[in-house]
Amino acid sequence: MKKILFICNEDWFFISHRLPIGVEALNKGYEVHVASNLTGSHRQLLENKFKVHKLNIDRCKINFLNSLQLIFEILKLLKEFMEN
């Protein structure tokens, strides 16, 4: 099965700005994954057959260590995504 992964800062942002693209991908047979900070809006994504992954994105704390940790989280997610 073909897969696509969207990475964004907040789950609600994906819903408000990218949901039509994700739905179209689902309709074309893609397995659609969304990785973001989860604020509760992810339930709508799960109900619509999106695969949801939690990323620890804190937009208020911008520093080197937080950024480095996020990079490692994304790399780990990409590795798992590519293997499955």
C-alpha positions in Angstrom: 0.0 0.0 0.0 1.2 3.5 -0.8 1.7 5.7 2.3 2.1 9.4 2.9 3.3 11.2 6.0 2.3 14.8 7.0 4.4 16.4 9.7 2.9 19.6 11.2 3.1 21.5 14.4 -0.5 20.9 15.7 -3.2 18.4 14.9 -5.8 21.2 14.5 -3.6 23.0 12.0 -3.6 19.9 9.8 -7.4 19.8 10.0 -7.8 23.5 9.2 -5.2 23.7 6.4 -4.5 20.2 5.0 -7.5 18.0 5.6 -8.8 18.1 2.0 -5.4 17.0 0.7 -5.3 14.2 3.3 -8.8 13.1 2.4 -8.0 13.1 -1.3 -5.0 10.9 -0.6 -7.2 8.5 1.4 -9.7 8.4 -1.5 -6.8 7.5 -3.9 -5.8 4.5 -1.8 -3.0 6.0 0.3 -2.5 5.2 4.0 -2.3 8.7 5.4 -0.3 9.4 8.5 -0.2 12.7 10.5 2.6 13.4 13.0 2.0 16.4 15.2 1.5 17.7 18.7 -1.8 16.3 19.9 -4.3 18.8 21.3 -7.5 16.6 21.1 -8.4 17.4 17.5 -6.6 14.2 16.5 -9.8 12.3 17.4 -11.4 13.7 14.2 -8.4 12.3 12.2 -8.7 8.9 13.8 -12.4 8.8 13.0 -11.6 9.5 9.4 -9.0 6.6 9.1 -5.9 8.7 9.4 -3.0 7.2 11.3 -1.8 9.6 14.0 1.6 9.9 15.6 2.5 12.2 18.6 5.4 14.5 18.2 6.5 16.6 21.2 6.5 20.0 19.6 6.6 23.0 22.0 6.4 26.2 20.1 7.0 28.2 23.2 10.4 26.7 24.1 12.7 27.2 21.3 16.2 26.1 22.2 18.9 23.8 20.8 18.2 20.8 23.0 14.4 20.8 22.3 15.1 21.2 18.6 17.6 18.3 18.7 15.2 16.1 20.5 12.5 16.9 18.0 14.9 16.0 15.1 15.6 12.6 16.7 11.9 12.0 17.2 11.2 12.8 13.5 14.1 10.6 12.4 12.8 7.7 14.5 9.3 8.2 13.1 10.6 8.2 9.6 12.6 5.0 10.1 9.5 3.3 11.5 7.4 4.7 8.7 9.8 3.5 6.0 10.1 0.0 7.5 6.4 -0.7 7.7 
